[in-house]
Short mmCIF file of C-alpha atoms in Angstrom, two decimals:
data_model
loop_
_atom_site.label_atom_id
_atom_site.label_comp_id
_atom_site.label_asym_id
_atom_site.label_seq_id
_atom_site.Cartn_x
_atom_site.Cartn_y
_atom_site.Cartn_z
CA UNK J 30 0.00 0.00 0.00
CA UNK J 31 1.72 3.18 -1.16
CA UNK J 32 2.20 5.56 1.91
CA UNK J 33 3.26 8.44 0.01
CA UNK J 34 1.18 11.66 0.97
CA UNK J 35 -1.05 13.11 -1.95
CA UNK J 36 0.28 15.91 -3.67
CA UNK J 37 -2.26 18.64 -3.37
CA UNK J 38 -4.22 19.71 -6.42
CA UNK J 39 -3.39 22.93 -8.45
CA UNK J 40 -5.71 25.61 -7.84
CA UNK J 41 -6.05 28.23 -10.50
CA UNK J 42 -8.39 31.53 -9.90
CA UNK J 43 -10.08 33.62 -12.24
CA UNK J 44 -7.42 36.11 -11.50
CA UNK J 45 -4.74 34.06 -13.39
CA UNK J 46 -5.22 35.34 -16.78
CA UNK J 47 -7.69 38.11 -18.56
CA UNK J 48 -10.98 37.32 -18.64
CA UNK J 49 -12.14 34.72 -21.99
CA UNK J 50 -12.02 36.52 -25.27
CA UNK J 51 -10.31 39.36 -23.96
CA UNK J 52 -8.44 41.73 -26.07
CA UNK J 53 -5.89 42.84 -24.05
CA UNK J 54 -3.71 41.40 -20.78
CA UNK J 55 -4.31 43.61 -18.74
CA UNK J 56 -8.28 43.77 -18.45
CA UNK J 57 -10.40 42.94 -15.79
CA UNK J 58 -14.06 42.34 -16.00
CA UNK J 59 -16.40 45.48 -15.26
CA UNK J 60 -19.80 45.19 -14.32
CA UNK J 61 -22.42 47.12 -16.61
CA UNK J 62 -26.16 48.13 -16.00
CA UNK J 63 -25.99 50.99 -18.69
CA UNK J 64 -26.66 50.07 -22.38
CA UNK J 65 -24.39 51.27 -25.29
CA UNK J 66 -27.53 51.95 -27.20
CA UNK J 67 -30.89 53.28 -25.63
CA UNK J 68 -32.93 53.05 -28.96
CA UNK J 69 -36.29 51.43 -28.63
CA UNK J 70 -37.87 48.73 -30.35
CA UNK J 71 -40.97 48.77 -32.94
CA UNK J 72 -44.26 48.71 -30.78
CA UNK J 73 -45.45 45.19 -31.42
CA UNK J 74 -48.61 43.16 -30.25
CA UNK J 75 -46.48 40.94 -27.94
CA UNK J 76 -45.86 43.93 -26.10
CA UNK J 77 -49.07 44.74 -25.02
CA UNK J 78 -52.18 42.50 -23.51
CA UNK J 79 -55.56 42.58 -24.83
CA UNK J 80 -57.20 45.30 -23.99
CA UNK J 81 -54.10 47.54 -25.41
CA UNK J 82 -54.02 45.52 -28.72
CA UNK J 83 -57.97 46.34 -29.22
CA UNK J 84 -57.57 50.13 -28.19
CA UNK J 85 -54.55 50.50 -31.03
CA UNK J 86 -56.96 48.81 -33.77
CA UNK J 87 -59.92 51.26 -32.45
CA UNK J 88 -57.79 53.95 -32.81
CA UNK J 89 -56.86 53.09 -36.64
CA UNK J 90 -60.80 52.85 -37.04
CA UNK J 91 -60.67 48.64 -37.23
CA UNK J 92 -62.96 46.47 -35.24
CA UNK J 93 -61.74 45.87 -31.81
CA UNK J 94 -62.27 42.10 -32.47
CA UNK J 95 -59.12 42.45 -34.88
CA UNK J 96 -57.14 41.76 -31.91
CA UNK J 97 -58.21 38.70 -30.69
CA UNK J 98 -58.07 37.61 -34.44
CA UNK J 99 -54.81 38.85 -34.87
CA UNK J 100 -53.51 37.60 -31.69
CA UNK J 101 -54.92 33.76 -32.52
CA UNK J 102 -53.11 33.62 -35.55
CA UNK J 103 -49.57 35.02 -33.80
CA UNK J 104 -49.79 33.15 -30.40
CA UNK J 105 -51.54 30.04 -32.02
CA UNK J 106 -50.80 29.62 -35.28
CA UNK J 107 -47.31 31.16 -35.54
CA UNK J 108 -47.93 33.40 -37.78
CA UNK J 109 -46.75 36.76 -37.52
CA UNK J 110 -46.98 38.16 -41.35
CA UNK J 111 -50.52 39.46 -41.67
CA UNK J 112 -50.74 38.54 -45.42
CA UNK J 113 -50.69 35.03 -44.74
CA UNK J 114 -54.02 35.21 -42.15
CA UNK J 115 -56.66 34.13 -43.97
CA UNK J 116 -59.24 35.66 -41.53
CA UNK J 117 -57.87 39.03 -41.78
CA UNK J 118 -59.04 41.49 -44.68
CA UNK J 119 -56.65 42.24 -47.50
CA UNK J 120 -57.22 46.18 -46.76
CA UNK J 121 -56.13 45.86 -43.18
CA UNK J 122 -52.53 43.50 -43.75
CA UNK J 123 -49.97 47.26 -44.48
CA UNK J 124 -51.42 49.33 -41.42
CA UNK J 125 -51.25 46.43 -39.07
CA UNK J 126 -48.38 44.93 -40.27
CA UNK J 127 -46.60 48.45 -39.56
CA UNK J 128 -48.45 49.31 -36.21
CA UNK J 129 -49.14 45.48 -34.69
CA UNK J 130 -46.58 43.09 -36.32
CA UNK J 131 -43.43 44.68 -37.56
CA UNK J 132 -40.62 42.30 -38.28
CA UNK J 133 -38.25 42.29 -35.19
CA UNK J 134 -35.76 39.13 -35.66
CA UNK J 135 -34.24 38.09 -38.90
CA UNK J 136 -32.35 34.80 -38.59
CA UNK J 137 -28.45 35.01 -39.86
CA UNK J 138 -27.43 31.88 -39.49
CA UNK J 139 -28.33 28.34 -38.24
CA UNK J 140 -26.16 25.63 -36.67
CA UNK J 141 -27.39 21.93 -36.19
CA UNK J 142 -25.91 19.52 -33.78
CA UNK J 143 -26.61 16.37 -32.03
CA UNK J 144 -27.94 14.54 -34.79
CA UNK J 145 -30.12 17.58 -36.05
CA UNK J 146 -31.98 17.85 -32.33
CA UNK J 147 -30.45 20.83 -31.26
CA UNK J 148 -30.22 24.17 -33.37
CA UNK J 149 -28.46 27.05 -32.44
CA UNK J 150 -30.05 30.28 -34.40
CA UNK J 151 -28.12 33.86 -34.56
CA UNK J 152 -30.86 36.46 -35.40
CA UNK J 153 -30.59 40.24 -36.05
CA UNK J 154 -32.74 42.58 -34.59
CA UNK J 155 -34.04 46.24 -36.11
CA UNK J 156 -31.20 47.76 -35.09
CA UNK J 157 -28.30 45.41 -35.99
CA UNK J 158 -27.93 43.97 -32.56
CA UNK J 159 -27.48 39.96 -32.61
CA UNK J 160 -28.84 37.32 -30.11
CA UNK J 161 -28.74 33.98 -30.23
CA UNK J 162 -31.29 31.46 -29.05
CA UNK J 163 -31.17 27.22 -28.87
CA UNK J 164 -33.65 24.67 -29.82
CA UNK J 165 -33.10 21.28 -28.08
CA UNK J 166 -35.21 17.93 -28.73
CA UNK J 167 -35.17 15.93 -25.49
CA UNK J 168 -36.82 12.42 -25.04
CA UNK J 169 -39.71 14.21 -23.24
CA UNK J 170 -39.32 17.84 -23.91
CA UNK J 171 -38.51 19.80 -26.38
CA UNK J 172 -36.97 22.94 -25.00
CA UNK J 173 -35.92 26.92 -26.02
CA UNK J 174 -33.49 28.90 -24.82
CA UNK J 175 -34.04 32.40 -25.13
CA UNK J 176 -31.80 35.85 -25.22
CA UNK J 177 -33.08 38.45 -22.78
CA UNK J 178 -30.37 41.32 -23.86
CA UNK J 179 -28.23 41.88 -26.66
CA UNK J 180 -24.80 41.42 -24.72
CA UNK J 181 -24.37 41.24 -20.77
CA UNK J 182 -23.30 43.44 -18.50
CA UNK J 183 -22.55 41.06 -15.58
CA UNK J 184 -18.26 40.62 -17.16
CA UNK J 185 -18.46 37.10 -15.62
CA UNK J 186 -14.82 36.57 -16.97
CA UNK J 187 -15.62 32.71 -18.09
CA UNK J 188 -18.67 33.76 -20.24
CA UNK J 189 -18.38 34.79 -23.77
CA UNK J 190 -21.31 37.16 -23.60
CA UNK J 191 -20.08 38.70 -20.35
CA UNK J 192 -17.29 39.86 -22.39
CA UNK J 193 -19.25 41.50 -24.85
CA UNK J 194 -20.21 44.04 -22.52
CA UNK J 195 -24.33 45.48 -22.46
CA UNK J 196 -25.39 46.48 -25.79
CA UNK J 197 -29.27 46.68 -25.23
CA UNK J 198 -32.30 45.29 -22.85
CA UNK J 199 -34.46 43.68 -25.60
CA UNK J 200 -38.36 44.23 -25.59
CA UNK J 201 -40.81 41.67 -24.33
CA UNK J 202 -41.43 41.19 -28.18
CA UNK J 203 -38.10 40.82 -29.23
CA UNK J 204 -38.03 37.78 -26.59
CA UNK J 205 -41.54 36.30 -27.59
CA UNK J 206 -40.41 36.21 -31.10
CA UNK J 207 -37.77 33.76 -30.61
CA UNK J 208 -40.55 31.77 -28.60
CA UNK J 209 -42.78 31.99 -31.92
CA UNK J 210 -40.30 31.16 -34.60
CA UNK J 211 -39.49 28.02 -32.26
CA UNK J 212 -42.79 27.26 -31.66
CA UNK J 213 -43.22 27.30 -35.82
CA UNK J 214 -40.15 25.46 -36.04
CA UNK J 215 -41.27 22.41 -34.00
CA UNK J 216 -44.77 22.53 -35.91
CA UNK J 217 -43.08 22.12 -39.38
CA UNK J 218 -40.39 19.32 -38.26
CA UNK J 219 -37.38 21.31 -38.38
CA UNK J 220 -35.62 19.37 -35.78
CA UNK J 221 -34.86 15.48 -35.99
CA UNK J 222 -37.56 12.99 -35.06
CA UNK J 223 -40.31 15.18 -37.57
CA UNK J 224 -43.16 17.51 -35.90
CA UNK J 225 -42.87 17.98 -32.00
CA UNK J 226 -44.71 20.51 -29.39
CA UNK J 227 -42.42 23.15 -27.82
CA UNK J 228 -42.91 22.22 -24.09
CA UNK J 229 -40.50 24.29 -21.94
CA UNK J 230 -39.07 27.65 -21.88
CA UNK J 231 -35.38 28.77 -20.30
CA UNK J 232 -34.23 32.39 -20.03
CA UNK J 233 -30.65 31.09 -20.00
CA UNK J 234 -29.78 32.66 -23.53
CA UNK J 235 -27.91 36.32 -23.50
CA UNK J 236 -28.14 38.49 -20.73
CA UNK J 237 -29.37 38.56 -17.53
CA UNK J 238 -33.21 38.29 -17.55
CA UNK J 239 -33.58 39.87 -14.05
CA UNK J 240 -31.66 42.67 -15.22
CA UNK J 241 -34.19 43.58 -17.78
CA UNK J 242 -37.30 42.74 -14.94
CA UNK J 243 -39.97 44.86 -16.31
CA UNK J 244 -39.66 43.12 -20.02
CA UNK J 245 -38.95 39.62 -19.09
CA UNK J 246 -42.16 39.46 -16.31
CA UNK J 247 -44.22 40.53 -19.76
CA UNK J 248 -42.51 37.99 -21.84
CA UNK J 249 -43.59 35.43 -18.78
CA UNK J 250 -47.36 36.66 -19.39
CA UNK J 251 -47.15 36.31 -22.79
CA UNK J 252 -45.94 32.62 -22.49
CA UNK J 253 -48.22 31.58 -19.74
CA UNK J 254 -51.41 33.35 -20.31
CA UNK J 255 -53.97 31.24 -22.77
CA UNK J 256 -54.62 32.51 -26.26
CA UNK J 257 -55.66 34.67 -27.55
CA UNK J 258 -53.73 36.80 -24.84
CA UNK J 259 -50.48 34.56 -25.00
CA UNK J 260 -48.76 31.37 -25.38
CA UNK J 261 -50.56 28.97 -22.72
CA UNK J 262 -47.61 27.21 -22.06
CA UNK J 263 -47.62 26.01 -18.10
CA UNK J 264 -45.51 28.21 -15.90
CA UNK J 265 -44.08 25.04 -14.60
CA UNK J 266 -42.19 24.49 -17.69
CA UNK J 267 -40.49 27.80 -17.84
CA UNK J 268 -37.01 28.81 -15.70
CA UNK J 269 -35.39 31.96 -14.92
CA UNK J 270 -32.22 32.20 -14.41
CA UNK J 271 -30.03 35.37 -12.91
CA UNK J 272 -26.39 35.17 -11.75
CA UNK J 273 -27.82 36.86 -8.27
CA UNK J 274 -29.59 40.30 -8.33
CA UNK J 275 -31.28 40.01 -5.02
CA UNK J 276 -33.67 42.34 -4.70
CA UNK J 277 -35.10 41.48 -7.99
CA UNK J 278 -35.04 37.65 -7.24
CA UNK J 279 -37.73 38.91 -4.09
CA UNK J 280 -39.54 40.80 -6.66
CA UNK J 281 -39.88 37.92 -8.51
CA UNK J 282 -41.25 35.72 -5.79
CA UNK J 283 -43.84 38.44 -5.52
CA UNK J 284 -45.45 38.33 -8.80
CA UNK J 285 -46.55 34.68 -8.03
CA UNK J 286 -46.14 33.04 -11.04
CA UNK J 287 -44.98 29.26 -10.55
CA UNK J 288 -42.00 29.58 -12.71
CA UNK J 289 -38.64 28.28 -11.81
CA UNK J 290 -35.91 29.93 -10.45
CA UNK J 291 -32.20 28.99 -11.72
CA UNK J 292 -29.47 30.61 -9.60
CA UNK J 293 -26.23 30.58 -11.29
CA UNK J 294 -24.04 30.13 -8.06
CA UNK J 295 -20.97 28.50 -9.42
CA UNK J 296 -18.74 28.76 -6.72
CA UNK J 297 -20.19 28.58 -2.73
CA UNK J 298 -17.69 31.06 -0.70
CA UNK J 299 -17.05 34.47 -1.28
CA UNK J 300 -13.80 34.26 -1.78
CA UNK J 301 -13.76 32.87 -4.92
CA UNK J 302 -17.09 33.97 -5.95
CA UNK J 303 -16.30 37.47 -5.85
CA UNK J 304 -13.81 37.36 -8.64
CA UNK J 305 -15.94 34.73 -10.77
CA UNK J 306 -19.20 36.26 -10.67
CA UNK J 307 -18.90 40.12 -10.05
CA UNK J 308 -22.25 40.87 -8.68
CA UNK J 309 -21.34 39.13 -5.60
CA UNK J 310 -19.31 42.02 -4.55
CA UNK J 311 -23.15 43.97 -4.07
CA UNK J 312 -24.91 40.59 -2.76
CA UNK J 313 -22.90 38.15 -1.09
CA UNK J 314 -23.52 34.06 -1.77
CA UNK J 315 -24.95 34.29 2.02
CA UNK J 316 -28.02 36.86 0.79
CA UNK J 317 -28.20 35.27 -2.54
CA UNK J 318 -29.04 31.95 -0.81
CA UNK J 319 -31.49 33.69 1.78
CA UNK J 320 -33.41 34.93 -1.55
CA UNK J 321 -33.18 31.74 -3.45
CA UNK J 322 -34.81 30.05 -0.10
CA UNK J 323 -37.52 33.29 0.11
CA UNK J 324 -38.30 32.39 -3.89
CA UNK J 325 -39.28 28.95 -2.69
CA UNK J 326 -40.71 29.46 0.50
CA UNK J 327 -43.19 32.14 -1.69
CA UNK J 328 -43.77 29.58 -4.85
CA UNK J 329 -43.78 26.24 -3.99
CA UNK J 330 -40.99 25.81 -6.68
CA UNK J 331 -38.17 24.15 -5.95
CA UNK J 332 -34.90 26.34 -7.04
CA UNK J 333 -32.36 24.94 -9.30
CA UNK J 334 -28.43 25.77 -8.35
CA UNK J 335 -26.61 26.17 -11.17
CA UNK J 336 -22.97 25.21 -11.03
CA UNK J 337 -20.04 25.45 -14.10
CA UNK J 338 -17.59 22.75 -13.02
CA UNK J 339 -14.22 24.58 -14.00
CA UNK J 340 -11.30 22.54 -13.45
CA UNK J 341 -9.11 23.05 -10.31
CA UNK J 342 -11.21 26.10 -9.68
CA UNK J 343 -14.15 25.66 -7.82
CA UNK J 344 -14.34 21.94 -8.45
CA UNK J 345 -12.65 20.49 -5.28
CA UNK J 346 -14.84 18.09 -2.86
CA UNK J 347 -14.12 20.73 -0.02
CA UNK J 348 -16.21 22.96 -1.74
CA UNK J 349 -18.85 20.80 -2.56
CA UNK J 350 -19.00 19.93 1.15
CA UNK J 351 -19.39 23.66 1.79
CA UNK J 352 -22.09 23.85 -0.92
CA UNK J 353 -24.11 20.86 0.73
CA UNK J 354 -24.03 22.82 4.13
CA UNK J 355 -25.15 26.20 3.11
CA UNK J 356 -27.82 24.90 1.08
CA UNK J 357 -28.61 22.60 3.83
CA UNK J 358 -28.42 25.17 6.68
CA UNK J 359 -31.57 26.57 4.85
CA UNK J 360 -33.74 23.84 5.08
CA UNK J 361 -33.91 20.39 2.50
CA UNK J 362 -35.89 19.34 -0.12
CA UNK J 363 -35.99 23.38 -1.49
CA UNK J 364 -33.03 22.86 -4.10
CA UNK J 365 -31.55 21.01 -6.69
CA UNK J 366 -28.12 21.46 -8.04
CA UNK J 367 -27.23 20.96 -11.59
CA UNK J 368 -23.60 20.92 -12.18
CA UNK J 369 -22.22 21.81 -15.83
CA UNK J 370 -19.45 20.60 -17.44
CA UNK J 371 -17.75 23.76 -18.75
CA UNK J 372 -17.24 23.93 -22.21
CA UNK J 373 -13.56 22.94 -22.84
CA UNK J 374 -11.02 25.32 -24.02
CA UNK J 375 -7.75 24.35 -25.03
CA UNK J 376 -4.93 26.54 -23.57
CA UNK J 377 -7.04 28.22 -21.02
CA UNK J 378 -8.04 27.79 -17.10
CA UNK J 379 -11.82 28.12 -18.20
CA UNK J 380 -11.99 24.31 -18.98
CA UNK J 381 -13.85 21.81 -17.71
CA UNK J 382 -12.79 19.26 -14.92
CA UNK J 383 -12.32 16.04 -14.93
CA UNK J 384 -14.41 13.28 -14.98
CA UNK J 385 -13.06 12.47 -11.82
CA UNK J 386 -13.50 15.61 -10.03
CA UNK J 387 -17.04 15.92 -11.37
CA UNK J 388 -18.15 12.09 -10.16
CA UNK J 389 -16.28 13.22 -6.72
CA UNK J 390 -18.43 16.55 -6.45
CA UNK J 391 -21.62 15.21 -7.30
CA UNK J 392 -20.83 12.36 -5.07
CA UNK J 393 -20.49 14.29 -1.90
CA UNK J 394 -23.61 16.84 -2.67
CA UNK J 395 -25.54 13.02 -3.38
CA UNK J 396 -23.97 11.98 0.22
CA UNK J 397 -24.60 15.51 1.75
CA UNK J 398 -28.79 14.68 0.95
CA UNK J 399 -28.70 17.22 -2.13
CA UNK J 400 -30.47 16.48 -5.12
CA UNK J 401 -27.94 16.60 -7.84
CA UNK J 402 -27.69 15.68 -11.61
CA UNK J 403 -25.29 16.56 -14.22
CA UNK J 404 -26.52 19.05 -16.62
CA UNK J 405 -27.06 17.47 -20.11
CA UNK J 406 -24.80 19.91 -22.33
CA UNK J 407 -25.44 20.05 -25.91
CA UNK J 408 -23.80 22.12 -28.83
CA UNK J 409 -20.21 21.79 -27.64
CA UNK J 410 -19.52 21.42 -31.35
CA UNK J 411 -21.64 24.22 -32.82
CA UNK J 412 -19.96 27.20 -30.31
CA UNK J 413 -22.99 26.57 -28.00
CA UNK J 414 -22.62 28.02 -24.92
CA UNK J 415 -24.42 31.75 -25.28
CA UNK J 416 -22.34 34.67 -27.05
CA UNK J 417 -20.03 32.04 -28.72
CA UNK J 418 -21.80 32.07 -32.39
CA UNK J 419 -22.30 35.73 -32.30
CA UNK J 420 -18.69 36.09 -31.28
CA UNK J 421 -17.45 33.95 -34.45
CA UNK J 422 -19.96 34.91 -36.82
CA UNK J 423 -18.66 38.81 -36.39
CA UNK J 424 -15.39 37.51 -36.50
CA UNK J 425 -15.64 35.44 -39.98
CA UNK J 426 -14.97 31.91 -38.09
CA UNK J 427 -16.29 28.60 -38.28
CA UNK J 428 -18.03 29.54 -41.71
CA UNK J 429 -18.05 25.70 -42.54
CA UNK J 430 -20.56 24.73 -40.45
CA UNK J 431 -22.85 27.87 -40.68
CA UNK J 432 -26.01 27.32 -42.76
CA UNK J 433 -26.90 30.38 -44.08
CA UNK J 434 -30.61 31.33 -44.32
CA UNK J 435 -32.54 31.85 -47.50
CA UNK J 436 -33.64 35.26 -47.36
#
């Protein structure tokens, strides 16, 4: 039996080298809650409920029942070009497609991956501005996940969008059309396995969604409320995520609505968590955790931890010890912890652990009484962790496996 002591493991910090994609050696991730642009989006009908859509159609001297016409053939049908609505009069398709339905996202480019059941689409907005959004085909779900602003502001330094800084909130329209185009998209067969239902909704795309509150609790209207007023999707099916803006996760809780709350924790002491995430230097993991509880405690949801496994980082069992008894200090059976395997990349300390390091994390939150499972990435090979196919696409890269749209 070999005696030796064990060499302890390496530990790198975020510290160690500039932040991913940076441009220069020197820089250092600054947190953002001011756009670079302040220009508003085109009015649309997803931006307003019922009773606003028929007071714009009075007002252009069309029947108030327009909008519940209209609004059946956008948030039921798909459709969003008013030429193509067989129940709306020839004579009414240029005003309301100008005043009710302009065009907001035009798709650039498409990726496919995993056997055609994920796709990865890069749309432009009205004013230039890219986001991306991912459609993924699971046994039992098929699942979107949405942009919520062009850019981030948050400079997490292992993030390719944080890097990109805060280019815009985007309107609750701008968000519901991604929902619609994928909701269209799993209607005609677009993804392996022929016609599916879109089930389930994440706002883990670009941005952070609590950051732009006001539009995203619309967009959650829009996607829960029956038709013709929205989506009718179940609020159980849809998850929030925020890297930990406290008062605004409280906020949340207060609106009620049943949806799930993903807390992107990533690291459990503030030690290391300042430097990762830089909103914990406002709202320490000790509040953050507090909230997350206060979010269950006022929904009945359960709250999902979410947790980048970076290797020799924040992946040692010591800290998933420390993870197990802060969560646990707050009560049991309120969370579940999804550890992800980051993305790898070559050369760099944002890579992801080892299998061994993962199976001994997860093991010690399992023994610790924590609900765990391993995240189920998918895109690895399409750039598909958010910001990544903007990022090459304005750079000119990977143009092999981009297929262009037919415009």
């Amino acid at each position: 039996m070999d005696s030796s002591p064990q060499r302890p493991r390496r530990e790198v910090r975020p510290t160690d080298q500039p932040p991913e994609g940076a441009t220069h050696k020197n820089a250092r991730p600054v947190l953002s809650f001011t756009a670079k642009r302040r220009g508003k989006a085109p009015s649309h009908l997803a931006d307003l409920d019922g009773a606003g859509r028929k007071r714009i159609l009075k007002d252009m001297g069309f029947p108030p029942f327009r909008a519940d016409q209209l609004s059946r053939q956008y948030f039921a049908h798909f459709e969003a070009d008013p030429a193509r609505m067989s129940d709306i009069p020839a004579g009414m398709h240029e005003a309301v497609a100008h005043a009710l339905l302009p065009r907001l996202v035009t798709k650039v480019v498409s990726l496919e991956a995993d056997g055609g059941r994920t796709i990865k689409d890069l749309w432009r907005l009205y004013d230039g501005a890219q986001v991306e959004s991912v459609l993924m085909r699971y046994p039992q779900r098929t699942t979107l996940c949405v942009s919520s602003q062009a850019g981030c502001g948050m400079a997490c330094p292992f993030c390719a969008t944080g890097q990109m800084g805060l280019t815009r909130n985007l309107s609750t329209a701008e968000i519901i059309d991604q929902v619609r185009a994928a909701h269209a998209s799993c209607r005609d067969g677009a993804l392996a396995g022929g016609p599916t239902s879109l089930s389930n909704v994440v706002f883990m795309g670009m941005g952070e969604p609590l950051a732009n509150y006001k539009t995203v609790v619309g967009a959650l209207h829009r996607l829960v409320d029956p038709a013709p007023e929205g989506f009718g999707m179940s609020a159980r099916n849809i998850t929030v995520s925020t890297v930990g803006l406290v008062p605004a996760i409280r906020k949340l809780a207060g609106e009620r609505m049943p949806v799930t709350l993903a807390v992107s924790l990533h690291a459990p002491d503030d030690d290391l968590r300042d430097d990762l995430i830089p909103i914990n230097s406002r709202w320490k993991v000790g509040e953050l955790l507090d909230a997350a509880r206060g979010y269950f405690l006022a929904t009945g949801r359960r709250v999902s931890i979410e947790y980048a496994l970076i290797k020799d980082m924040n992946d040692q069992e010591w800290r998933a010890q420390l993870l197990a008894d802060e969560l646990n200090r707050r009560g049991h059976g309120w969370v579940h912890v999804n550890p992800i395997p980051l993305n790898p990349t070559p050369g760099s300390i944002w890579t992801a652990s080892t299998r061994r390091a993962q199976d001994a994390f997860v093991r010690r939150l399992r023994e610790g009484g924590i609900a765990t499972s391993i995240r189920d990435t998918r895109g690895s090979d399409i750039d598909g962790a958010c910001g990544q196919l903007a990022t090459a696409h304005a750079e000119g890269t990977r143009c092999v496996s981009l297929r262009k749209e037919k415009r």
